[in-house]
Coordinates of N, CA and C in Angstrom, one line a residue:
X56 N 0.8 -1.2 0.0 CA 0.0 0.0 0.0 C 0.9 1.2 0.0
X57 N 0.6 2.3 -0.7 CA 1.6 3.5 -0.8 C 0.8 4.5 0.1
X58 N 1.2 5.2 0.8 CA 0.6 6.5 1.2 C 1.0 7.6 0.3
X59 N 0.6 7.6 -0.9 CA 1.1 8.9 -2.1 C -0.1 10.1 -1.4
X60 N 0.5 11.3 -1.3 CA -0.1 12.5 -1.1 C -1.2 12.7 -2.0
X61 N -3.1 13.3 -1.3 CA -3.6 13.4 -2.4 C -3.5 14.8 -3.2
X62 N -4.1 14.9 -4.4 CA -3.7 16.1 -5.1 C -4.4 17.1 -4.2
X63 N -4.8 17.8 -3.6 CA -5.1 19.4 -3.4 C -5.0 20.6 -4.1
X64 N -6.1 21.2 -4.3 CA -6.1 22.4 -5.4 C -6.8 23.2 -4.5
X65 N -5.8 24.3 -4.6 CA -6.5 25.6 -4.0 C -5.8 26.9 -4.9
X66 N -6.8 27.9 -5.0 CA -6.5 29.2 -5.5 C -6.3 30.2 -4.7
X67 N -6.1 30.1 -3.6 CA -5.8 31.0 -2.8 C -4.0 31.9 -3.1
X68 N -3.7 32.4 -4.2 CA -2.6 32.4 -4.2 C -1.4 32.8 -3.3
X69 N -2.3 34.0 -2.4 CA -1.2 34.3 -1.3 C -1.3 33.6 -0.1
X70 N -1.0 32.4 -0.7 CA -1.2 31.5 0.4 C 0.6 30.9 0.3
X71 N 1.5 30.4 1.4 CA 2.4 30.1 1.3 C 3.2 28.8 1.1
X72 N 1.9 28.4 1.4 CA 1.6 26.7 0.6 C 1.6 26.9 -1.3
X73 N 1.2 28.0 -1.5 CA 0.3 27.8 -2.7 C 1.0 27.5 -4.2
X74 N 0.7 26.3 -4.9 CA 2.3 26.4 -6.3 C 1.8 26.8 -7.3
X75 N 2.1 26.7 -8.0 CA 2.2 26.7 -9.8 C 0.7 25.9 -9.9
X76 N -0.4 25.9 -10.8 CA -1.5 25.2 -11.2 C -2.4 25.1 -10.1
X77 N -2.4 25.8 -9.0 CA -3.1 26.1 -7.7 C -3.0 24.6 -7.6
X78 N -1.7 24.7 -6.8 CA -1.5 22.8 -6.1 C -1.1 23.0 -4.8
X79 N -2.0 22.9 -4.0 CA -1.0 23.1 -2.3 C -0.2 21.9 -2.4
X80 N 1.4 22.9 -1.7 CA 2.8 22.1 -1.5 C 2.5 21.9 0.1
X81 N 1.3 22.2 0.9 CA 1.7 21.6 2.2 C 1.6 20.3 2.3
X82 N 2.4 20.2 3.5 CA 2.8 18.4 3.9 C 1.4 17.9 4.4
X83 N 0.9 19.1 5.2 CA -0.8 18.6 6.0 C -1.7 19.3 6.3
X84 N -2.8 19.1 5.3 CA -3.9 19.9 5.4 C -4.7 19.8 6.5
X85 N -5.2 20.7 7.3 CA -6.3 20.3 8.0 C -7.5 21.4 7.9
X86 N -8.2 20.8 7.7 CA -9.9 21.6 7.6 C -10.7 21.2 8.7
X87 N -11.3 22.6 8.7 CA -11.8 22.6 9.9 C -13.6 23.3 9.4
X88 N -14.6 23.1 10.5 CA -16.0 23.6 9.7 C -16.0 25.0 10.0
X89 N -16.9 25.7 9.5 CA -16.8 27.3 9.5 C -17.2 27.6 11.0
X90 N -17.5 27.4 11.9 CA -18.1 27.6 13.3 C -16.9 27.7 14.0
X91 N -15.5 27.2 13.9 CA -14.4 27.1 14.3 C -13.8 28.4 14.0
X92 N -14.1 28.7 12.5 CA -13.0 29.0 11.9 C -12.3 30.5 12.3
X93 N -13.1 31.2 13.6 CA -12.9 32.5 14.5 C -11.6 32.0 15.5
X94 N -11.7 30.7 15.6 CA -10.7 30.4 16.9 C -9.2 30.5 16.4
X95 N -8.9 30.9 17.7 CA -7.0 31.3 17.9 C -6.5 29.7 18.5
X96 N -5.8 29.3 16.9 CA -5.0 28.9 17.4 C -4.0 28.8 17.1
X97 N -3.0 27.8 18.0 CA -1.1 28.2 18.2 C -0.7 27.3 17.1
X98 N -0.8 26.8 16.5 CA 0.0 26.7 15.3 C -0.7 26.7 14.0
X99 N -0.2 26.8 12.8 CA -0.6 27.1 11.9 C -1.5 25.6 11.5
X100 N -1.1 24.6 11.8 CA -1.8 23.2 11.6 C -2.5 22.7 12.6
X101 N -3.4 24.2 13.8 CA -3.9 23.5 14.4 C -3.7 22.1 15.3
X102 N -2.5 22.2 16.1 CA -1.7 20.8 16.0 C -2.9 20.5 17.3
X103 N -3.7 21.3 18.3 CA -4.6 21.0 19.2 C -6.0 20.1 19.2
X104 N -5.9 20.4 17.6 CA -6.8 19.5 16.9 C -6.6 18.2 16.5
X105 N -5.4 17.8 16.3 CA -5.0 16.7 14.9 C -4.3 15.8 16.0
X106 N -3.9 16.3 17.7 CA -2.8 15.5 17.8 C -3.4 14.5 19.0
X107 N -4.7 15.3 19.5 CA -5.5 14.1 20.4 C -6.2 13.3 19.9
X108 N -6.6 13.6 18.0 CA -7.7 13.3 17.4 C -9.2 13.0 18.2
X109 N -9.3 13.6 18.9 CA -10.8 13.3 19.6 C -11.7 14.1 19.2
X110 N -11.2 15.7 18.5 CA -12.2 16.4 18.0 C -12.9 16.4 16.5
X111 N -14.2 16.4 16.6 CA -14.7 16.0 15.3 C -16.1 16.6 15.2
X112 N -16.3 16.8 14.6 CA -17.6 17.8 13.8 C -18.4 17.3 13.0
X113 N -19.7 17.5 12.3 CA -19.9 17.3 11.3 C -20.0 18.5 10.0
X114 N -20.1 18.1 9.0 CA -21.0 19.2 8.0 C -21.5 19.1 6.7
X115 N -22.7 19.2 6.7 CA -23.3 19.1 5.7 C -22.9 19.1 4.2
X116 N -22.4 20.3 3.9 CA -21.6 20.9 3.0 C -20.4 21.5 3.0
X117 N -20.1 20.8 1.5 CA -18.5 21.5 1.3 C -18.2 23.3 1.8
X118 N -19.5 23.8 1.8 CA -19.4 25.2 2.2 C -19.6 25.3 3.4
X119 N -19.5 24.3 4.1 CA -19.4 24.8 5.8 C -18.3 24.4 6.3
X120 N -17.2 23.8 5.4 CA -15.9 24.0 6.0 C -14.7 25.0 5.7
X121 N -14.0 25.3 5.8 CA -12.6 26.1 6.0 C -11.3 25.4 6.0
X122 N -10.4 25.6 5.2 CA -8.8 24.7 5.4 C -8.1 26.1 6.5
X123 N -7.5 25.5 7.2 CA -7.0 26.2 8.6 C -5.3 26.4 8.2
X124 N -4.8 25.2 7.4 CA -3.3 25.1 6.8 C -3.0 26.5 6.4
X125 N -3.9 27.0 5.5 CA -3.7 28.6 4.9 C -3.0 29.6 6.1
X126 N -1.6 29.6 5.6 CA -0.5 30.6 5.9 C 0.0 32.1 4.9
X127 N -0.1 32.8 5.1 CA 0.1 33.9 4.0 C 1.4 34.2 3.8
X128 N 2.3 34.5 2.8 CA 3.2 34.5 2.2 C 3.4 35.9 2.7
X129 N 5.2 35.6 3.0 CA 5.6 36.9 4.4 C 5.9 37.7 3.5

């Protein structure tokens, strides 16, 4: 079994992730639902989220989430 990265496309271009053919180059996406998406947090990958895995949401639609990875190019 390979773990090959999946493709990701985003247009966000001032994003610091962001390449050539709107391909995010991050190593780890995390999305989070829009109800979240006011909260402060300490790292850019949300690591408070991803590292106990216990938190989880649902959502209906693709429009009720947010990618949290989005870093802005310094």
């Amino acid at each position: 079994m390979t773990n090959a990265k999946p493709l990701v496309r985003c247009s966000v271009s001032n994003c610091h992730y962001w390449g050539e053919q709107n391909l995010c180059r991050a190593d780890e996406i995390v999305i989070e639902i829009d109800k979240h998406s006011g909260s402060h947090y300490k790292e850019e990958y949300a690591e408070e989220l991803t590292a106990a895995g216990k938190h989880h949401d649902h959502a209906g639609t693709s429009s009720a989430t947010c990618c949290l990875t989005f870093k802005p190019n310094a």
